[in-house]
Amino acid sequence: MSTADIDSAHPLELNQPRFSVKKPEPRYDKQGDMPDAQRVETAMRYFVKDFGAVAATYMESCIHCGMCAEACHFYIATENPKYTPIWKLEPFKQAYKREAGPFAAIYRALNLKKKVTVEQLEEWQELLYDSCTLCGRCTLICPMGIDIAALVGLARHGMNQAGLVPHELWAVAERAEREGSPLGATPKVFKERCEWLADDNEVEIFVDKAQADVVAAMSSIEIMKYPGSIVATSKILNHLGLNWTFRSDGYEATNFGMLSGNSAWQREASMKLINATIAAGAKLLILPECGHAYGAMRWQGANIYGKPLPFRVLHISEFLAENTKSGALKTKPLSKTMTFHDPCQVSRRGGAIEAPREVIDGLGAELIEMQDTKGLNWCCGGGGGVVTIHRADHIRYQAFQIKMKQIDNTGAEMLVSSCSNCRQTFDDGQDHFHWDKTMLSLLDLVADNLEDK
Amino acid sequence: MDLLQFARGPALTWALAIFAFGMTWRLAGILLLKRRPDYSEPRNATSWPGALKLIISRSWPRREFIQRTAFGQALGYIFHIGLAIVVFGFAPHILFFRGLTGLDWPNLPNAIIYLSGAITLGALIVVLGRRLIHPVLRLLSNFDDYFSWFVTFAPVATGMLAVAHLGARYETLLAIHILSVALLLVWFPFGKLMHAALVFVSRGSTGALFERKGASI
């Protein structure tokens, strides 16, 4: 796919806190020079490519009750009906009924559903990417139980193949494919960072051990923006006395192929991690504080591998919880009140809901839950790749105010989460609103409060 | 053959045939599609309790959503319960079902049927008004929504007119009522009314998949 227009039309700002394009004015992005008719045909083909009985059931089941809007932070914040979650799939519903549903022949013969146009898809780019974090809160309100977030994920497959992805998201995904990391954390950069972090912090950081029981992965956001996570992970694994390593042939846990909708890139990123863990002979892969990385590997990794993985996969919060409960991880008491922001992909959609709470309990902190919490938690607004898309900033900030209010209402002294993408979104929101709350990492808190041995 | 004979005979027979074929075709067209194996290590080994849980629990609004959804859900409950009372509690309807299936059950007093019918009609009118006014519903709505509303409203309205002997001869009103039911049956498999069956499939699928992951349902 041609990328000729990217650097000239939308120059990248690589040194800003967030990877961005200059002048992110409202626009629709296109990659490559595919004719419009081919874009539409490709989008629809790839949308239905991974369709099975479940997705078809969802497409047939919507009763147009509109309740999903009432669960979506983008609709609640703007009251704009176009942000109704199921409306984000409208062209794909139209195409499904016309091309693939049980009565497709009737719809086509009588032209009851019109062909989707490229103009529709361009318009829907904003709805499928800028205003959907794939947080899945709408799934919990739908009276038919439709997993709308899963359908948006499938629609993104179509949009990606048709070259209709927001520029920044496409660019980071393409960079991840080309360099192994979306934010420039190449294997060389990662190894160098590990070396200077080890020197600066006087901690042993193992990289590329030939054999290890545990392989740890990182997210590019942590490597480039929150490198303390590398140190924290190392401190904890050393504290536990484990035979562990990072692997320069598989360290990047983020999966922008998945977020942008490119199945091939998703597969390649996942296989790097899987192969590196197998090469080390490890029995455990620890995923970092990253929401979508958990969904990509914990729930989709084995299906990409084509059989059960020969190792366990744990989110770092699950790993910390296991070792807290077993008594292996000993921390100094932290006599503070804190509230916990559940990362959607780890908690609501990933099922690791209690793990961070067990870690907080182990830290001796008093947890003050937000009003809507755990599986019903409000998304920070930056997931699903939205935080990379600058033209979406205005609605993301509107949605973020729901989160700020939730947190302020708890009156807790500390704000903690276990997702670096959420953390980045909170940092950006804090800066934008001059908010007095700073998002902290649960991993860092544990590492900073380890009992001396 | 007069209108009533036509309604009771070929119209209803064909409507029932189209209903049965359409339902089978649509359900088969969905359920016979491939299901990919899931190789991920499940958090919960059995997933069917999740399917059952979601099928039941999603019928009630969650505390977190109730403030924003109470009105719409209350309306939904009112007309669904009203329809159930009228369809399954009215003595002539039970006779019809007995002829069709051999099953029999006691009927409800006519006063309850008439009251339920009136409340159902009122609720359906509010449902339509809300669909026309509410920005989200107006945006989402298409022919299916309005036609499904019409084929639901018409049998209740014509049934009420028939029992009240209002507007025409009883035989004519009854024939129109039966024809409106035939229209409902013909449309049922093709539009959103199919949710009466799909609700179990859709909720059950999500419930089972999410239970496997331990995700929130």
XYZ file of C-alpha atoms in Angstrom:
670
model
C 0.000 0.000 0.000
C 1.404 3.370 -0.968
C 2.288 5.718 1.854
C 3.415 8.507 -0.426
C 1.054 11.156 0.887
C 1.650 10.535 4.548
C 4.819 12.446 5.265
C 4.080 15.254 2.837
C 0.389 15.792 3.533
C 0.479 15.070 7.235
C 4.000 15.522 8.611
C 4.568 13.601 11.808
C 5.650 15.208 15.050
C 7.839 12.563 16.582
C 9.108 14.504 19.571
C 5.785 15.493 21.099
C 4.398 13.737 24.204
C 1.987 11.989 21.902
C 2.779 10.741 18.435
C 0.878 13.175 16.240
C 0.405 14.963 12.985
C 0.714 18.712 12.589
C -2.501 20.655 12.092
C -4.945 17.831 12.812
C -7.841 19.563 11.069
C -11.061 17.607 10.415
C -10.469 15.339 7.504
C -10.976 11.833 6.185
C -7.835 9.852 5.644
C -7.109 7.425 2.869
C -4.131 5.199 2.357
C -3.048 4.087 -1.077
C -4.601 4.905 -4.419
C -7.255 2.227 -4.762
C -10.270 3.217 -6.906
C -13.340 4.047 -4.791
C -15.397 1.095 -6.000
C -12.571 -1.238 -5.085
C -12.299 0.333 -1.625
C -15.955 -0.378 -0.947
C -15.743 -3.913 -2.280
C -12.573 -4.597 -0.252
C -14.045 -3.123 2.943
C -17.096 -5.332 2.736
C -15.156 -8.456 1.782
C -12.813 -8.148 4.736
C -15.663 -7.246 7.062
C -17.432 -10.531 6.424
C -14.195 -12.539 6.030
C -14.043 -13.470 9.697
C -17.795 -13.665 10.107
C -19.199 -16.629 11.946
C -22.458 -17.604 13.531
C -21.997 -15.237 16.475
C -21.312 -12.100 14.436
C -24.205 -12.960 12.107
C -26.497 -13.385 15.109
C -25.505 -9.930 16.306
C -26.105 -8.371 12.895
C -29.590 -9.890 12.769
C -30.577 -9.051 16.320
C -30.575 -5.259 16.683
C -34.044 -3.907 17.500
C -33.054 -0.246 17.120
C -33.928 0.533 20.724
C -31.067 3.036 21.006
C -30.174 1.993 24.545
C -26.528 1.483 23.627
C -26.215 5.261 23.337
C -26.918 5.567 27.048
C -23.822 3.519 27.913
C -21.402 5.280 25.537
C -19.197 8.037 26.956
C -19.044 9.764 23.565
C -22.826 9.988 23.295
C -23.328 10.924 26.945
C -20.700 13.649 26.668
C -21.945 15.131 23.387
C -25.592 14.008 23.123
C -24.931 13.700 19.406
C -26.994 10.740 18.136
C -24.381 9.816 15.531
C -22.260 8.478 18.400
C -24.858 5.817 19.183
C -22.720 2.662 19.197
C -24.851 0.557 16.856
C -25.105 3.464 14.371
C -21.332 3.200 13.968
C -21.991 -0.072 12.123
C -24.762 1.187 9.872
C -22.997 0.809 6.479
C -21.810 -2.627 7.496
C -25.295 -3.656 8.586
C -26.539 -2.386 5.234
C -23.888 -4.365 3.378
C -24.445 -7.482 5.491
C -28.182 -7.520 4.784
C -27.601 -6.947 1.093
C -24.682 -9.275 0.541
C -24.457 -11.924 3.251
C -27.592 -12.291 5.388
C -30.140 -15.103 5.042
C -32.415 -12.894 2.898
C -29.624 -11.209 0.932
C -31.036 -12.426 -2.385
C -34.371 -10.697 -1.690
C -32.692 -7.478 -0.551
C -30.582 -7.412 -3.726
C -33.360 -8.409 -6.126
C -35.717 -5.718 -4.830
C -32.894 -3.255 -4.039
C -34.263 -2.954 -0.503
C -30.804 -2.148 0.822
C -28.701 0.102 -1.330
C -25.043 -0.508 -2.091
C -22.664 1.136 0.350
C -20.713 4.044 -1.116
C -17.159 5.180 -0.441
C -18.569 8.490 0.801
C -20.441 6.579 3.504
C -17.298 4.752 4.539
C -15.331 7.992 4.650
C -17.986 9.508 6.867
C -18.035 6.431 9.073
C -14.256 6.504 9.554
C -14.792 8.974 12.391
C -17.448 6.773 13.975
C -15.488 3.527 13.745
C -12.158 4.941 14.909
C -12.289 8.424 16.470
C -15.360 7.830 18.602
C -15.129 4.185 19.609
C -12.599 2.996 22.171
C -13.830 -0.609 21.830
C -14.508 -0.374 25.569
C -17.615 -2.563 25.306
C -19.720 -0.720 27.871
C -22.525 -0.706 25.280
C -22.433 -4.512 25.264
C -23.557 -4.465 28.888
C -26.660 -2.387 28.232
C -27.860 -3.943 24.968
C -31.118 -5.794 25.704
C -30.212 -8.250 22.943
C -26.722 -8.798 24.356
C -25.044 -7.718 21.109
C -21.280 -7.307 21.503
C -21.093 -4.083 19.513
C -17.390 -3.570 20.274
C -16.585 -6.907 18.629
C -18.505 -5.837 15.517
C -16.635 -2.517 15.400
C -13.428 -4.560 15.518
C -14.594 -6.551 12.475
C -15.612 -3.368 10.662
C -12.111 -2.025 11.245
C -10.752 -5.077 9.379
C -12.702 -3.901 6.353
C -11.729 -0.258 6.743
C -8.043 -1.122 7.110
C -7.910 -3.237 3.980
C -9.742 -0.521 2.078
C -7.149 2.027 3.189
C -9.610 4.066 5.227
C -7.868 4.337 8.588
C -7.165 7.624 10.417
C -3.699 8.666 9.456
C -1.998 8.564 12.866
C -3.373 5.158 13.738
C -2.408 3.748 10.368
C 1.056 5.278 10.651
C 1.785 3.846 14.102
C 0.482 0.451 13.029
C 2.610 0.523 9.891
C 5.638 1.617 11.912
C 5.069 -1.216 14.374
C 4.990 -3.637 11.471
C 8.135 -2.158 9.920
C 10.252 -1.497 13.011
C 8.753 -3.871 15.569
C 7.327 -1.085 17.725
C 4.891 1.770 17.012
C 6.779 4.481 18.894
C 10.333 3.825 17.819
C 11.206 1.303 20.538
C 13.195 -0.879 18.167
C 15.088 -3.893 19.564
C 18.253 -1.757 19.634
C 16.515 1.111 21.466
C 14.922 -1.323 23.915
C 18.217 -3.022 24.754
C 19.979 0.330 25.187
C 17.185 1.549 27.469
C 17.425 -1.575 29.553
C 21.181 -1.056 29.880
C 20.999 2.559 31.073
C 17.985 1.884 33.277
C 19.912 -0.942 34.929
C 22.897 1.375 35.539
C 20.829 4.344 36.706
C 18.647 2.322 39.054
C 21.154 -0.275 40.128
C 18.807 -3.081 39.244
C 19.552 -6.220 37.291
C 17.583 -6.276 34.051
C 17.849 -9.508 32.148
C 17.646 -9.316 28.371
C 17.923 -12.224 25.945
C 18.674 -14.988 28.425
C 18.682 -18.182 26.369
C 16.501 -19.998 28.880
C 14.093 -18.532 31.399
C 11.008 -19.650 33.271
C 9.320 -16.310 32.807
C 9.320 -13.916 29.859
C 8.161 -10.383 30.514
C 6.851 -8.055 27.809
C 6.491 -4.278 27.717
C 4.329 -1.793 25.897
C 5.974 0.787 23.682
C 4.307 3.539 25.730
C 6.130 2.253 28.796
C 9.443 1.837 26.985
C 9.383 5.352 25.548
C 7.297 7.349 28.035
C 7.179 5.431 31.296
C 10.484 3.509 31.368
C 10.065 3.207 35.130
C 7.837 0.244 34.314
C 10.857 -1.664 32.992
C 12.659 -1.010 36.271
C 9.575 -1.850 38.361
C 9.007 -5.129 36.532
C 12.668 -6.086 36.951
C 12.705 -5.204 40.661
C 9.642 -7.327 41.350
C 10.791 -10.343 39.342
C 14.212 -10.155 41.027
C 12.524 -9.764 44.439
C 10.645 -12.995 43.745
C 13.882 -14.713 42.768
C 12.559 -15.866 39.421
C 14.565 -17.018 36.424
C 13.237 -14.395 34.010
C 14.142 -12.343 30.973
C 13.051 -9.755 28.463
C 13.592 -10.887 24.871
C 14.689 -8.485 22.176
C 13.030 -10.768 19.601
C 9.684 -10.431 21.391
C 9.181 -7.631 23.901
C 6.527 -5.404 22.351
C 3.087 -6.299 23.684
C 1.062 -3.524 22.058
C -0.736 -4.582 18.936
C -1.623 -1.680 16.683
C -2.326 -4.140 13.905
C -5.306 -5.246 15.959
C -6.403 -1.706 16.836
C -6.173 -0.470 13.266
C -7.883 -3.589 11.918
C -4.998 -5.259 10.105
C -5.211 -8.990 10.854
C -1.887 -9.802 9.177
C -0.020 -7.201 11.222
C -1.840 -8.342 14.349
C -0.753 -11.890 13.672
C 2.860 -10.910 13.077
C 3.082 -8.927 16.317
C 1.498 -11.708 18.335
C 3.677 -14.414 16.802
C 6.848 -12.501 17.740
C 5.865 -12.634 21.402
C 4.711 -16.242 21.191
C 7.875 -17.415 19.418
C 10.141 -15.519 21.810
C 8.418 -17.067 24.831
C 8.673 -20.536 23.322
C 12.339 -19.956 22.385
C 13.118 -19.147 26.017
C 11.373 -22.318 27.123
C 9.261 -20.178 29.442
C 6.150 -21.393 31.190
C 4.785 -17.910 31.769
C 4.444 -14.769 29.691
C 3.728 -11.652 31.740
C 1.911 -8.941 29.854
C 2.546 -5.334 30.822
C 0.218 -2.627 32.041
C -1.550 -2.315 28.712
C -5.220 -2.992 28.111
C -5.441 -4.054 24.501
C -2.220 -6.082 24.772
C -4.066 -8.296 27.230
C -6.987 -8.897 24.881
C -4.628 -9.459 21.948
C -2.534 -12.140 23.660
C -4.588 -13.562 26.520
C -7.764 -14.100 24.501
C -6.651 -14.024 20.878
C -3.059 -15.264 21.040
C -3.844 -18.985 21.069
C -6.291 -18.612 18.202
C -3.626 -16.873 16.147
C -1.164 -19.647 17.109
C -3.775 -22.193 16.018
C -3.614 -24.336 19.163
C -3.327 -23.853 22.926
C -0.264 -21.847 23.907
C 2.456 -23.904 25.624
C 2.733 -21.278 28.376
C 0.444 -19.305 30.681
C -0.397 -15.710 29.911
C -0.986 -13.287 32.771
C -1.530 -9.554 32.971
C 0.957 -7.996 35.356
C -1.877 -7.247 37.810
C -2.862 -10.939 37.811
C 0.770 -11.915 38.360
C 1.093 -9.467 41.258
C -2.188 -10.698 42.746
C -1.092 -14.344 42.592
C 2.154 -13.559 44.348
C 0.484 -11.279 46.879
C -1.994 -13.990 47.813
C 0.716 -16.649 48.051
C 2.750 -14.393 50.326
C 5.755 -14.419 47.992
C 5.417 -10.703 47.303
C 5.878 -8.690 50.468
C 5.267 -4.959 50.487
C 5.472 -2.212 53.069
C 2.058 -0.926 54.185
C 0.809 2.066 52.251
C -1.563 3.953 54.499
C -3.386 5.951 51.869
C -6.794 6.036 50.255
C -6.869 5.279 46.571
C -9.309 4.717 43.757
C -8.706 2.317 40.893
C -9.525 2.939 37.244
C -10.373 -0.394 35.587
C -8.805 -0.655 32.122
C -11.705 -1.817 29.925
C -9.832 -4.544 28.059
C -8.330 -6.050 31.202
C -11.325 -5.716 33.466
C -14.692 -5.461 31.718
C -13.729 -7.443 28.623
C -10.758 -9.376 29.955
C -12.137 -10.717 33.214
C -9.197 -9.700 35.444
C -11.451 -7.629 37.663
C -10.478 -8.625 41.171
C -6.707 -9.031 40.645
C -5.769 -5.341 41.017
C -8.024 -5.063 44.062
C -6.206 -7.954 45.698
C -2.909 -6.177 45.010
C -4.227 -2.926 46.490
C -5.432 -4.861 49.502
C -1.963 -6.373 49.827
C -0.485 -2.890 49.752
C -2.582 -2.036 52.781
C -4.238 0.884 51.025
C -7.887 1.748 51.486
C -9.672 1.363 48.163
C -12.520 3.782 47.489
C -14.485 2.489 44.517
C -15.926 4.899 41.968
C -19.697 4.961 41.657
C -19.722 2.939 38.412
C -16.828 0.558 38.789
C -15.349 -2.796 37.800
C -17.190 -4.053 34.703
C -19.373 -0.948 34.536
C -16.432 1.422 34.742
C -16.380 4.432 32.414
C -13.612 4.293 29.820
C -10.895 6.981 29.949
C -11.707 7.759 26.319
C -8.290 6.928 24.900
C -8.542 3.200 24.217
C -8.969 1.482 20.860
C -6.321 3.759 19.355
C -8.413 6.907 19.937
C -5.672 8.664 21.909
C -3.444 8.525 18.822
C -6.013 10.318 16.659
C -5.653 14.052 17.190
C -8.703 15.167 15.301
C -10.641 13.208 17.973
C -9.215 15.262 20.827
C -12.282 17.469 21.246
C -14.709 14.620 21.857
C -12.141 12.659 23.840
C -11.746 15.598 26.230
C -15.528 15.842 26.532
C -15.720 12.145 27.406
C -12.792 12.472 29.805
C -14.785 14.871 31.952
C -17.087 11.988 32.924
C -14.012 10.201 34.243
C -12.723 13.265 36.080
C -16.053 13.719 37.835
C -16.159 10.047 38.817
C -12.700 10.269 40.344
C -13.208 13.613 42.083
C -16.352 12.224 43.710
C -14.360 9.489 45.458
C -12.206 11.959 47.363
C -9.379 9.405 47.266
C -5.804 10.574 47.820
C -4.324 8.487 45.032
C -5.482 7.519 41.550
C -4.167 4.215 40.235
C -4.580 2.050 37.147
C -2.799 -0.793 35.405
C -2.800 0.348 31.783
C -0.166 2.631 30.292
C -2.518 3.722 27.517
C -5.070 4.831 30.118
C -2.217 6.492 31.996
C -1.176 8.382 28.882
C -4.781 9.481 28.333
C -5.028 10.630 31.941
C -1.737 12.540 31.693
C -2.987 14.279 28.576
C -6.347 15.049 30.200
C -4.663 16.308 33.356
C -2.536 18.636 31.280
C -5.481 19.828 29.178
C -7.782 20.550 32.124
C -5.048 21.566 34.610
C -6.481 18.838 36.813
C -4.945 18.168 40.204
C -4.998 14.363 39.890
C -2.120 12.299 38.535
C -2.614 8.738 37.366
C -0.203 6.319 38.996
C 0.861 2.848 37.959
C -0.108 -0.063 40.211
C 3.081 -1.823 39.110
C 5.224 1.159 40.134
C 3.475 1.376 43.496
C 4.220 -2.258 44.264
C 7.843 -1.943 43.130
C 8.349 1.226 45.183
C 6.999 -0.437 48.305
C 8.741 -3.808 48.209
C 9.921 -4.989 51.590
C 13.685 -4.992 51.922
C 15.129 -8.480 51.862
C -65.768 -17.401 -0.517
C -66.469 -14.341 1.588
C -63.814 -12.181 3.254
C -64.032 -14.018 6.580
C -63.701 -17.395 4.898
C -60.703 -16.117 2.946
C -59.097 -14.731 6.116
C -59.676 -17.882 8.146
C -58.730 -20.166 5.271
C -56.052 -19.501 2.658
C -54.810 -16.218 4.131
C -54.064 -17.657 7.557
C -52.762 -20.948 6.150
C -50.345 -19.212 3.803
C -49.305 -16.753 6.488
C -48.505 -19.589 8.872
C -46.557 -21.401 6.166
C -44.518 -18.295 5.322
C -43.962 -17.686 9.040
C -42.671 -21.219 9.611
C -40.497 -21.260 6.490
C -39.126 -17.770 7.089
C -38.274 -18.471 10.716
C -36.494 -21.699 9.800
C -34.639 -20.115 6.893
C -33.424 -17.114 8.888
C -32.388 -19.098 11.951
C -30.657 -21.758 9.838
C -28.913 -19.026 7.822
C -27.368 -17.736 11.028
C -26.857 -20.802 13.170
C -25.362 -23.010 10.461
C -22.488 -20.584 9.862
C -19.041 -21.711 11.009
C -18.010 -21.479 14.648
C -14.283 -21.196 15.120
C -12.648 -23.141 17.928
C -11.325 -21.042 20.804
C -7.912 -22.283 21.949
C -7.378 -19.689 24.681
C -7.150 -21.062 28.206
C -10.612 -20.465 29.689
C -10.953 -18.640 32.978
C -14.163 -20.574 33.602
C -14.319 -24.116 32.254
C -18.077 -24.177 31.684
C -19.635 -21.354 29.770
C -23.326 -22.267 29.658
C -24.063 -20.733 33.098
C -23.043 -17.395 31.564
C -25.489 -17.900 28.704
C -28.283 -18.643 31.145
C -27.306 -15.764 33.399
C -27.294 -13.206 30.602
C -30.560 -14.478 29.113
C -32.226 -13.896 32.463
C -30.350 -10.929 33.902
C -30.498 -8.718 30.803
C -34.274 -8.568 31.216
C -33.763 -6.203 34.124
C -32.057 -2.818 33.908
C -28.788 -2.431 35.764
C -28.517 0.066 38.584
C -25.861 1.973 36.608
C -28.157 2.487 33.613
C -31.629 2.652 35.066
C -31.822 6.435 35.351
C -31.332 6.841 31.613
C -33.285 3.830 30.403
C -36.203 3.487 32.832
C -38.823 5.151 30.638
C -38.065 3.191 27.491
C -37.797 -0.081 29.343
C -41.026 0.502 31.278
C -42.810 1.165 27.974
C -41.355 -2.004 26.539
C -42.485 -4.036 29.517
C -45.998 -2.567 29.421
C -46.735 -3.376 25.800
C -45.004 -6.762 25.823
C -46.931 -7.898 28.905
C -50.119 -6.388 27.491
C -49.642 -8.258 24.230
C -48.987 -11.514 26.080
C -52.174 -11.122 28.121
C -54.274 -10.364 25.056
C -52.754 -13.011 22.800
C -52.626 -15.867 25.284
C -55.381 -14.975 27.737
C -58.380 -14.228 25.482
C -60.743 -17.201 25.182
C -61.183 -17.086 21.349
C -57.395 -16.933 20.923
C -56.972 -19.996 23.151
C -59.494 -21.803 20.962
C -57.411 -20.886 17.923
C -54.199 -22.154 19.533
C -55.981 -25.369 20.608
C -57.007 -25.983 17.038
C -53.460 -25.376 15.874
C -51.456 -27.220 18.535
C -53.879 -29.232 20.654
C -52.779 -27.298 23.750
C -55.350 -25.752 26.060
C -55.221 -23.457 29.081
C -57.686 -21.371 31.122
C -58.628 -17.953 29.796
C -58.562 -14.623 31.617
C -61.719 -12.559 32.255
C -62.708 -10.372 29.327
C -62.463 -7.199 31.421
C -58.741 -7.836 31.969
C -58.269 -8.541 28.261
C -59.991 -5.314 27.226
C -58.057 -3.258 29.760
C -54.777 -4.844 28.698
C -55.630 -4.230 25.045
C -56.337 -0.564 25.716
C -53.150 -0.120 27.748
C -51.138 -1.899 25.037
C -52.539 0.384 22.334
C -51.746 3.430 24.455
C -48.217 2.229 25.134
C -47.643 1.446 21.447
C -48.749 4.955 20.484
C -46.261 6.395 22.977
C -43.597 4.019 21.588
C -44.213 5.365 18.087
C -44.211 8.962 19.274
C -40.947 8.416 21.099
C -39.383 6.831 18.019
C -40.376 9.871 15.978
C -39.140 12.424 18.529
C -36.092 10.936 20.261
C -32.992 11.953 18.240
C -31.262 8.582 18.643
C -34.329 6.515 17.802
C -35.226 8.749 14.855
C -31.721 8.333 13.441
C -31.692 4.551 13.862
C -35.221 3.936 12.572
C -35.961 2.523 9.146
C -38.881 0.888 7.324
C -38.582 -2.236 9.443
C -39.128 -0.290 12.673
C -42.252 1.497 11.466
C -43.756 -1.459 9.609
C -43.096 -3.794 12.546
C -44.840 -1.263 14.768
C -47.790 -1.193 12.359
C -48.199 -4.971 12.126
C -48.075 -5.168 15.931
C -50.526 -2.330 16.477
C -53.017 -3.388 13.819
C -54.105 -6.770 15.270
C -54.645 -5.225 18.720
C -56.587 -2.293 17.311
C -58.713 -4.379 14.959
C -59.302 -6.942 17.693
C -60.552 -4.236 20.034
C -62.851 -2.891 17.303
C -64.157 -6.403 16.616
C -65.061 -7.145 20.225
C -66.642 -3.699 20.527
C -68.532 -4.186 17.198
C -67.418 -0.723 16.153
C -67.244 0.627 12.610
C -68.543 -2.311 10.543
C -70.313 -5.684 10.676
C -68.745 -8.073 13.201
C -67.863 -10.586 10.467
C -66.061 -7.890 8.488
C -64.220 -6.639 11.565
C -63.207 -10.193 12.489
C -61.980 -10.838 8.963
C -59.888 -7.657 9.031
C -58.524 -8.680 12.434
C -57.495 -12.112 11.150
C -55.954 -10.580 8.039
C -53.936 -8.205 10.215
C -52.672 -11.221 12.166
C -51.776 -12.886 8.864
C -49.800 -9.796 7.896
C -47.999 -9.936 11.234
C -47.101 -13.588 10.678
C -45.855 -12.950 7.154
C -43.645 -10.045 8.258
C -42.431 -11.678 11.460
C -39.427 -13.657 10.110
C -38.195 -10.861 7.858
C -37.989 -7.928 10.252
C -37.137 -7.030 13.813
C -40.051 -8.988 15.280
C -37.720 -11.928 14.905
C -36.067 -10.698 18.095
C -38.614 -12.859 19.924
C -36.442 -15.833 18.940
C -33.077 -14.145 18.407
C -33.013 -12.673 21.893
C -32.153 -16.090 23.300
C -29.506 -16.804 20.662
C -27.856 -13.404 20.915
C -27.869 -13.115 24.697
C -26.857 -16.748 25.070
C -23.907 -16.368 22.666
C -22.509 -13.327 24.455
C -23.158 -14.820 27.872
C -21.283 -18.008 27.036
C -18.346 -16.223 25.362
C -17.952 -13.724 28.191
C -18.326 -16.322 30.931
C -15.419 -18.214 29.379
C -13.253 -15.122 29.822
C -14.719 -14.114 33.163
C -15.701 -10.847 31.501
C -18.573 -8.737 32.780
C -22.032 -9.797 31.659
